[in-house]
Amino acid sequence: TYGVLYNWPAALTACPPGWHLPSDEEWTQLENNLIANGYNYDGTTEGNKIAISLASANGWSSSTNTGTIGNTNPAYDAYRNKSGFSALPGGCRHYYGPFLGIEYYGYWWSSTQGYTTDYAWNRDLYYSSSYVYRGSYAKEYGFSVRCLRD
C-alpha cells in the first residue's frame, strides 16, 4: 500500500532512467509554486498550509485540527489532494530498526545532503498538521521516495 522505505544511499539510486530524486531546492520550488497558486487549505497565497493538497484523500488518521490532512470536514474537499501528489502515510523505518507512524505521517527523501555528511534533507507530512515540514535526518532512516522526471 505505501511502497518501499529507503535509506538515503538506496534512495539516490531508486529512480528509473529518465527520473531523479528531487533536490531540496526542487522540493522548495514545488512548495512555493503550490502556495503562490492558492493550494493552501484556505485558498490563500501566503504561508505554508499546503499539506492537504499533497496528501491522498484516504489512509490518514483523523484529526480535528484546522486544515489538516486528517480533518475530514467537507469544507476542505476542494483542497484534498488538489496537487495530484497523492502522498500516503507510510511512516518511516527508524535508523535502529523499528517501523513507525503508518497512517500518521510520511517522509520523503531529497537528494541533498543535510546539516552534516551523516544527514540528508527530507519533507514530512503529518495527519494533524497543515504544514509541509523540512527536516534533516540521519541517512540510515527509511523514508519514501518520489521521483521527478528529468
Short mmCIF file of N, CA and C in Angstrom, two decimals:
data_model
loop_
_atom_site.label_atom_id
_atom_site.label_comp_id
_atom_site.label_asym_id
_atom_site.label_seq_id
_atom_site.Cartn_x
_atom_site.Cartn_y
_atom_site.Cartn_z
N THR A 1 0.81 -1.20 0.00
CA THR A 1 0.00 0.00 0.00
C THR A 1 0.85 1.26 0.00
N TYR A 2 1.90 1.28 0.80
CA TYR A 2 2.69 2.50 0.99
C TYR A 2 4.00 2.52 0.21
N GLY A 3 4.34 1.43 -0.42
CA GLY A 3 5.60 1.37 -1.16
C GLY A 3 6.77 1.01 -0.27
N VAL A 4 7.95 1.22 -0.79
CA VAL A 4 9.20 0.86 -0.12
C VAL A 4 9.71 2.04 0.69
N LEU A 5 10.35 1.75 1.81
CA LEU A 5 11.07 2.76 2.58
C LEU A 5 12.56 2.55 2.34
N TYR A 6 13.24 3.59 1.91
CA TYR A 6 14.64 3.53 1.52
C TYR A 6 15.52 4.29 2.49
N ASN A 7 16.73 3.76 2.77
CA ASN A 7 17.71 4.61 3.42
C ASN A 7 18.22 5.57 2.34
N TRP A 8 18.95 6.61 2.74
CA TRP A 8 19.33 7.64 1.77
C TRP A 8 20.21 7.12 0.63
N PRO A 9 21.24 6.30 0.91
CA PRO A 9 22.03 5.80 -0.22
C PRO A 9 21.18 5.01 -1.23
N ALA A 10 20.24 4.22 -0.76
CA ALA A 10 19.36 3.47 -1.67
C ALA A 10 18.42 4.41 -2.40
N ALA A 11 17.94 5.45 -1.71
CA ALA A 11 17.03 6.41 -2.34
C ALA A 11 17.69 7.11 -3.53
N LEU A 12 18.98 7.35 -3.42
CA LEU A 12 19.70 8.03 -4.50
C LEU A 12 19.71 7.24 -5.81
N THR A 13 19.52 5.92 -5.71
CA THR A 13 19.54 5.07 -6.91
C THR A 13 18.17 4.43 -7.18
N ALA A 14 17.13 4.86 -6.49
CA ALA A 14 15.81 4.22 -6.59
C ALA A 14 15.02 4.60 -7.84
N CYS A 15 15.31 5.73 -8.43
CA CYS A 15 14.52 6.22 -9.56
C CYS A 15 14.97 5.57 -10.86
N PRO A 16 14.03 5.26 -11.74
CA PRO A 16 14.39 4.64 -13.03
C PRO A 16 15.04 5.64 -13.98
N PRO A 17 15.62 5.16 -15.07
CA PRO A 17 16.22 6.07 -16.06
C PRO A 17 15.20 7.11 -16.53
N GLY A 18 15.69 8.35 -16.67
CA GLY A 18 14.81 9.45 -17.07
C GLY A 18 14.13 10.14 -15.91
N TRP A 19 14.41 9.69 -14.71
CA TRP A 19 13.83 10.25 -13.49
C TRP A 19 14.95 10.46 -12.49
N HIS A 20 14.69 11.31 -11.48
CA HIS A 20 15.69 11.52 -10.43
C HIS A 20 15.02 11.84 -9.10
N LEU A 21 15.76 11.64 -8.05
CA LEU A 21 15.31 12.02 -6.71
C LEU A 21 15.41 13.54 -6.62
N PRO A 22 14.31 14.23 -6.30
CA PRO A 22 14.37 15.70 -6.28
C PRO A 22 15.32 16.23 -5.22
N SER A 23 15.96 17.33 -5.54
CA SER A 23 16.84 18.01 -4.59
C SER A 23 16.00 18.78 -3.57
N ASP A 24 16.65 19.23 -2.52
CA ASP A 24 15.97 20.09 -1.55
C ASP A 24 15.42 21.34 -2.24
N GLU A 25 16.18 21.89 -3.17
CA GLU A 25 15.74 23.08 -3.90
C GLU A 25 14.50 22.78 -4.75
N GLU A 26 14.44 21.61 -5.36
CA GLU A 26 13.26 21.25 -6.16
C GLU A 26 12.02 21.06 -5.28
N TRP A 27 12.20 20.50 -4.10
CA TRP A 27 11.09 20.41 -3.15
C TRP A 27 10.59 21.81 -2.78
N THR A 28 11.52 22.70 -2.51
CA THR A 28 11.16 24.08 -2.16
C THR A 28 10.42 24.76 -3.30
N GLN A 29 10.86 24.54 -4.54
CA GLN A 29 10.17 25.10 -5.70
C GLN A 29 8.73 24.59 -5.78
N LEU A 30 8.54 23.30 -5.54
CA LEU A 30 7.18 22.74 -5.53
C LEU A 30 6.32 23.43 -4.48
N GLU A 31 6.84 23.52 -3.26
CA GLU A 31 6.10 24.15 -2.18
C GLU A 31 5.73 25.60 -2.51
N ASN A 32 6.71 26.36 -2.96
CA ASN A 32 6.47 27.77 -3.28
C ASN A 32 5.45 27.93 -4.40
N ASN A 33 5.52 27.07 -5.40
CA ASN A 33 4.57 27.12 -6.50
C ASN A 33 3.14 26.82 -6.02
N LEU A 34 3.00 25.82 -5.19
CA LEU A 34 1.67 25.49 -4.67
C LEU A 34 1.11 26.61 -3.81
N ILE A 35 1.93 27.16 -2.95
CA ILE A 35 1.49 28.27 -2.10
C ILE A 35 1.07 29.46 -2.95
N ALA A 36 1.89 29.85 -3.91
CA ALA A 36 1.63 31.02 -4.76
C ALA A 36 0.38 30.85 -5.62
N ASN A 37 -0.02 29.61 -5.87
CA ASN A 37 -1.16 29.35 -6.74
C ASN A 37 -2.41 28.91 -5.99
N GLY A 38 -2.47 29.21 -4.69
CA GLY A 38 -3.70 29.01 -3.93
C GLY A 38 -3.99 27.59 -3.47
N TYR A 39 -2.95 26.78 -3.26
CA TYR A 39 -3.15 25.41 -2.81
C TYR A 39 -3.20 25.28 -1.29
N ASN A 40 -3.08 26.38 -0.56
CA ASN A 40 -3.29 26.33 0.89
C ASN A 40 -4.73 25.90 1.17
N TYR A 41 -4.95 25.23 2.30
CA TYR A 41 -6.30 24.71 2.61
C TYR A 41 -7.37 25.79 2.64
N ASP A 42 -6.96 27.05 2.80
CA ASP A 42 -7.93 28.15 2.85
C ASP A 42 -7.89 29.01 1.58
N GLY A 43 -7.14 28.57 0.58
CA GLY A 43 -7.08 29.28 -0.69
C GLY A 43 -6.18 30.49 -0.71
N THR A 44 -5.53 30.79 0.40
CA THR A 44 -4.64 31.95 0.45
C THR A 44 -3.34 31.65 -0.30
N THR A 45 -2.54 32.68 -0.53
CA THR A 45 -1.30 32.52 -1.28
C THR A 45 -0.07 32.92 -0.47
N GLU A 46 -0.18 32.85 0.84
CA GLU A 46 0.95 33.12 1.73
C GLU A 46 0.96 32.11 2.85
N GLY A 47 2.14 31.77 3.32
CA GLY A 47 2.27 30.81 4.41
C GLY A 47 2.23 29.38 3.88
N ASN A 48 2.69 28.48 4.70
CA ASN A 48 2.79 27.06 4.34
C ASN A 48 1.60 26.32 4.94
N LYS A 49 0.53 26.16 4.16
CA LYS A 49 -0.66 25.42 4.59
C LYS A 49 -1.11 24.49 3.48
N ILE A 50 -0.14 23.85 2.81
CA ILE A 50 -0.41 23.07 1.60
C ILE A 50 -0.46 21.56 1.80
N ALA A 51 -0.27 21.07 3.02
CA ALA A 51 -0.17 19.63 3.24
C ALA A 51 -1.37 18.87 2.68
N ILE A 52 -2.57 19.36 2.92
CA ILE A 52 -3.77 18.65 2.47
C ILE A 52 -3.83 18.55 0.95
N SER A 53 -3.24 19.52 0.25
CA SER A 53 -3.26 19.48 -1.21
C SER A 53 -2.26 18.47 -1.78
N LEU A 54 -1.35 17.99 -0.95
CA LEU A 54 -0.37 16.98 -1.37
C LEU A 54 -0.78 15.57 -0.96
N ALA A 55 -1.68 15.45 -0.01
CA ALA A 55 -1.99 14.16 0.61
C ALA A 55 -3.13 13.43 -0.07
N SER A 56 -2.99 12.11 -0.15
CA SER A 56 -4.07 11.26 -0.62
C SER A 56 -5.30 11.51 0.24
N ALA A 57 -6.46 11.37 -0.35
CA ALA A 57 -7.71 11.59 0.38
C ALA A 57 -7.99 10.47 1.38
N ASN A 58 -7.30 9.35 1.27
CA ASN A 58 -7.56 8.19 2.14
C ASN A 58 -6.28 7.72 2.81
N GLY A 59 -6.46 6.98 3.92
CA GLY A 59 -5.34 6.33 4.57
C GLY A 59 -4.76 7.05 5.76
N TRP A 60 -5.10 8.31 5.95
CA TRP A 60 -4.55 9.10 7.05
C TRP A 60 -5.43 9.00 8.29
N SER A 61 -4.83 9.01 9.47
CA SER A 61 -5.59 9.05 10.72
C SER A 61 -6.36 10.36 10.77
N SER A 62 -7.41 10.37 11.58
CA SER A 62 -8.25 11.56 11.64
C SER A 62 -7.74 12.58 12.65
N SER A 63 -8.08 13.83 12.37
CA SER A 63 -7.69 14.95 13.21
C SER A 63 -8.78 16.02 13.10
N THR A 64 -8.99 16.73 14.17
CA THR A 64 -9.95 17.84 14.13
C THR A 64 -9.24 19.19 14.00
N ASN A 65 -7.92 19.18 13.89
CA ASN A 65 -7.17 20.43 13.75
C ASN A 65 -7.53 21.10 12.42
N THR A 66 -7.59 22.40 12.42
CA THR A 66 -7.98 23.19 11.27
C THR A 66 -7.07 22.95 10.06
N GLY A 67 -7.69 22.60 8.92
CA GLY A 67 -6.97 22.50 7.66
C GLY A 67 -5.98 21.36 7.53
N THR A 68 -6.04 20.39 8.41
CA THR A 68 -5.05 19.32 8.41
C THR A 68 -5.43 18.19 7.46
N ILE A 69 -4.45 17.37 7.14
CA ILE A 69 -4.66 16.22 6.27
C ILE A 69 -5.75 15.31 6.83
N GLY A 70 -5.74 15.08 8.11
CA GLY A 70 -6.69 14.16 8.73
C GLY A 70 -8.05 14.74 9.04
N ASN A 71 -8.26 16.01 8.78
CA ASN A 71 -9.56 16.63 9.04
C ASN A 71 -10.48 16.33 7.86
N THR A 72 -11.55 15.61 8.12
CA THR A 72 -12.46 15.17 7.06
C THR A 72 -13.63 16.12 6.82
N ASN A 73 -13.55 17.32 7.37
CA ASN A 73 -14.59 18.32 7.15
C ASN A 73 -14.76 18.55 5.64
N PRO A 74 -15.98 18.42 5.12
CA PRO A 74 -16.20 18.63 3.68
C PRO A 74 -15.76 20.01 3.18
N ALA A 75 -15.61 20.97 4.07
CA ALA A 75 -15.15 22.30 3.66
C ALA A 75 -13.76 22.24 3.02
N TYR A 76 -12.98 21.19 3.31
CA TYR A 76 -11.63 21.06 2.77
C TYR A 76 -11.56 20.17 1.53
N ASP A 77 -12.68 19.62 1.09
CA ASP A 77 -12.67 18.67 -0.02
C ASP A 77 -12.06 19.24 -1.30
N ALA A 78 -12.26 20.51 -1.57
CA ALA A 78 -11.72 21.11 -2.79
C ALA A 78 -10.20 21.14 -2.79
N TYR A 79 -9.58 21.05 -1.61
CA TYR A 79 -8.12 21.12 -1.50
C TYR A 79 -7.48 19.76 -1.27
N ARG A 80 -8.29 18.76 -0.93
CA ARG A 80 -7.76 17.43 -0.65
C ARG A 80 -7.11 16.84 -1.91
N ASN A 81 -5.81 16.61 -1.87
CA ASN A 81 -5.01 16.09 -2.99
C ASN A 81 -5.17 16.93 -4.26
N LYS A 82 -5.40 18.21 -4.10
CA LYS A 82 -5.58 19.11 -5.24
C LYS A 82 -4.39 19.09 -6.18
N SER A 83 -3.20 18.87 -5.67
CA SER A 83 -1.99 18.86 -6.50
C SER A 83 -1.84 17.57 -7.29
N GLY A 84 -2.53 16.51 -6.87
CA GLY A 84 -2.36 15.21 -7.51
C GLY A 84 -1.14 14.44 -7.02
N PHE A 85 -0.46 14.92 -6.02
CA PHE A 85 0.73 14.28 -5.48
C PHE A 85 0.40 12.93 -4.81
N SER A 86 -0.78 12.84 -4.20
CA SER A 86 -1.30 11.60 -3.59
C SER A 86 -0.38 10.99 -2.54
N ALA A 87 0.18 11.82 -1.66
CA ALA A 87 1.06 11.34 -0.60
C ALA A 87 0.31 10.40 0.34
N LEU A 88 0.95 9.29 0.66
CA LEU A 88 0.39 8.31 1.60
C LEU A 88 1.20 8.31 2.89
N PRO A 89 0.55 8.00 4.00
CA PRO A 89 1.23 7.98 5.30
C PRO A 89 1.96 6.67 5.56
N GLY A 90 3.08 6.47 4.88
CA GLY A 90 3.84 5.23 5.01
C GLY A 90 4.73 5.16 6.22
N GLY A 91 4.74 6.21 7.05
CA GLY A 91 5.58 6.22 8.23
C GLY A 91 7.06 6.21 7.86
N CYS A 92 7.86 5.59 8.71
CA CYS A 92 9.29 5.51 8.45
C CYS A 92 9.88 4.29 9.13
N ARG A 93 11.09 3.99 8.78
CA ARG A 93 11.87 2.98 9.50
C ARG A 93 12.94 3.75 10.25
N HIS A 94 12.91 3.61 11.58
CA HIS A 94 13.89 4.30 12.41
C HIS A 94 15.27 3.72 12.14
N TYR A 95 16.30 4.52 12.31
CA TYR A 95 17.66 4.07 12.00
C TYR A 95 18.09 2.87 12.83
N TYR A 96 17.49 2.65 14.00
CA TYR A 96 17.86 1.47 14.79
C TYR A 96 16.88 0.32 14.64
N GLY A 97 15.95 0.40 13.64
CA GLY A 97 15.19 -0.79 13.30
C GLY A 97 13.68 -0.74 13.20
N PRO A 98 12.97 -0.20 14.18
CA PRO A 98 11.51 -0.33 14.14
C PRO A 98 10.83 0.54 13.07
N PHE A 99 9.70 0.05 12.61
CA PHE A 99 8.86 0.82 11.69
C PHE A 99 7.86 1.61 12.53
N LEU A 100 7.65 2.87 12.18
CA LEU A 100 6.83 3.77 12.99
C LEU A 100 5.90 4.61 12.13
N GLY A 101 4.75 4.96 12.67
CA GLY A 101 3.93 6.04 12.14
C GLY A 101 3.04 5.77 10.95
N ILE A 102 2.86 4.52 10.54
CA ILE A 102 1.96 4.27 9.42
C ILE A 102 0.58 4.83 9.78
N GLU A 103 -0.03 5.51 8.85
CA GLU A 103 -1.32 6.22 8.95
C GLU A 103 -1.20 7.58 9.63
N TYR A 104 -0.05 7.91 10.21
CA TYR A 104 0.11 9.17 10.91
C TYR A 104 1.00 10.17 10.17
N TYR A 105 2.03 9.68 9.52
CA TYR A 105 2.91 10.60 8.81
C TYR A 105 3.65 9.91 7.67
N GLY A 106 4.22 10.73 6.82
CA GLY A 106 5.05 10.26 5.72
C GLY A 106 6.26 11.15 5.58
N TYR A 107 7.36 10.55 5.20
CA TYR A 107 8.62 11.27 4.99
C TYR A 107 9.13 10.94 3.59
N TRP A 108 9.69 11.93 2.91
CA TRP A 108 10.23 11.74 1.56
C TRP A 108 11.63 12.33 1.50
N TRP A 109 12.56 11.54 0.98
CA TRP A 109 13.94 11.99 0.85
C TRP A 109 14.10 13.03 -0.26
N SER A 110 15.12 13.88 -0.10
CA SER A 110 15.64 14.69 -1.20
C SER A 110 17.03 14.14 -1.52
N SER A 111 17.61 14.60 -2.60
CA SER A 111 18.96 14.15 -2.97
C SER A 111 20.05 15.02 -2.34
N THR A 112 19.66 15.95 -1.49
CA THR A 112 20.60 16.94 -0.93
C THR A 112 21.05 16.55 0.47
N GLN A 113 22.36 16.54 0.63
CA GLN A 113 22.94 16.28 1.94
C GLN A 113 22.46 17.32 2.94
N GLY A 114 22.32 16.92 4.20
CA GLY A 114 21.79 17.80 5.24
C GLY A 114 22.85 18.59 5.98
N TYR A 115 22.59 18.80 7.28
CA TYR A 115 23.48 19.61 8.12
C TYR A 115 24.92 19.12 8.12
N THR A 116 25.08 17.80 8.13
CA THR A 116 26.41 17.20 8.12
C THR A 116 26.40 16.07 7.09
N THR A 117 27.55 15.43 6.90
CA THR A 117 27.63 14.34 5.93
C THR A 117 26.82 13.12 6.36
N ASP A 118 26.38 13.06 7.61
CA ASP A 118 25.58 11.94 8.10
C ASP A 118 24.08 12.14 7.91
N TYR A 119 23.67 13.31 7.41
CA TYR A 119 22.26 13.66 7.31
C TYR A 119 21.90 14.07 5.89
N ALA A 120 20.59 13.99 5.58
CA ALA A 120 20.08 14.46 4.29
C ALA A 120 18.74 15.14 4.52
N TRP A 121 18.41 16.10 3.63
CA TRP A 121 17.14 16.83 3.74
C TRP A 121 15.98 15.97 3.27
N ASN A 122 14.83 16.22 3.87
CA ASN A 122 13.62 15.50 3.50
C ASN A 122 12.41 16.40 3.71
N ARG A 123 11.26 15.92 3.34
CA ARG A 123 9.99 16.60 3.59
C ARG A 123 9.09 15.65 4.35
N ASP A 124 8.31 16.20 5.28
CA ASP A 124 7.43 15.42 6.14
C ASP A 124 6.01 15.95 6.06
N LEU A 125 5.04 15.05 6.11
CA LEU A 125 3.63 15.39 6.24
C LEU A 125 3.08 14.65 7.45
N TYR A 126 2.25 15.32 8.25
CA TYR A 126 1.64 14.73 9.43
C TYR A 126 0.13 14.85 9.35
N TYR A 127 -0.57 13.83 9.77
CA TYR A 127 -2.03 13.81 9.72
C TYR A 127 -2.67 14.98 10.45
N SER A 128 -2.01 15.50 11.48
CA SER A 128 -2.61 16.53 12.33
C SER A 128 -2.06 17.93 12.06
N SER A 129 -1.42 18.10 10.91
CA SER A 129 -0.83 19.40 10.59
C SER A 129 -1.21 19.83 9.18
N SER A 130 -1.21 21.11 8.97
CA SER A 130 -1.48 21.66 7.63
C SER A 130 -0.19 22.05 6.91
N TYR A 131 0.95 21.84 7.56
CA TYR A 131 2.24 22.27 7.02
C TYR A 131 2.99 21.13 6.34
N VAL A 132 3.87 21.50 5.43
CA VAL A 132 4.90 20.59 4.92
C VAL A 132 6.16 20.97 5.69
N TYR A 133 6.76 19.98 6.34
CA TYR A 133 7.95 20.23 7.15
C TYR A 133 9.20 19.84 6.38
N ARG A 134 10.25 20.60 6.59
CA ARG A 134 11.56 20.31 6.03
C ARG A 134 12.44 19.87 7.18
N GLY A 135 13.06 18.70 7.04
CA GLY A 135 13.91 18.19 8.10
C GLY A 135 15.21 17.65 7.55
N SER A 136 16.15 17.44 8.44
CA SER A 136 17.42 16.83 8.10
C SER A 136 17.60 15.65 9.04
N TYR A 137 17.57 14.45 8.47
CA TYR A 137 17.61 13.23 9.27
C TYR A 137 18.82 12.39 8.90
N ALA A 138 19.19 11.50 9.82
CA ALA A 138 20.28 10.56 9.57
C ALA A 138 19.96 9.73 8.34
N LYS A 139 20.96 9.51 7.52
CA LYS A 139 20.79 8.80 6.24
C LYS A 139 20.39 7.34 6.42
N GLU A 140 20.48 6.81 7.64
CA GLU A 140 20.09 5.43 7.89
C GLU A 140 18.58 5.26 8.03
N TYR A 141 17.83 6.35 8.22
CA TYR A 141 16.38 6.24 8.31
C TYR A 141 15.81 5.67 7.02
N GLY A 142 14.66 5.04 7.10
CA GLY A 142 13.95 4.57 5.92
C GLY A 142 12.77 5.49 5.63
N PHE A 143 12.82 6.18 4.49
CA PHE A 143 11.77 7.09 4.08
C PHE A 143 11.28 6.73 2.69
N SER A 144 10.16 7.30 2.31
CA SER A 144 9.62 7.12 0.97
C SER A 144 10.42 7.92 -0.04
N VAL A 145 10.19 7.61 -1.31
CA VAL A 145 10.84 8.30 -2.42
C VAL A 145 9.76 8.73 -3.40
N ARG A 146 9.88 9.93 -3.92
CA ARG A 146 9.05 10.40 -5.01
C ARG A 146 9.99 10.88 -6.10
N CYS A 147 9.96 10.21 -7.23
CA CYS A 147 10.86 10.52 -8.33
C CYS A 147 10.29 11.67 -9.18
N LEU A 148 11.19 12.43 -9.76
CA LEU A 148 10.84 13.58 -10.60
C LEU A 148 11.41 13.33 -11.99
N ARG A 149 10.58 13.58 -13.00
CA ARG A 149 11.02 13.37 -14.39
C ARG A 149 12.14 14.34 -14.73
N ASP A 150 13.18 13.83 -15.39
CA ASP A 150 14.31 14.68 -15.80
C ASP A 150 13.86 15.76 -16.78
#
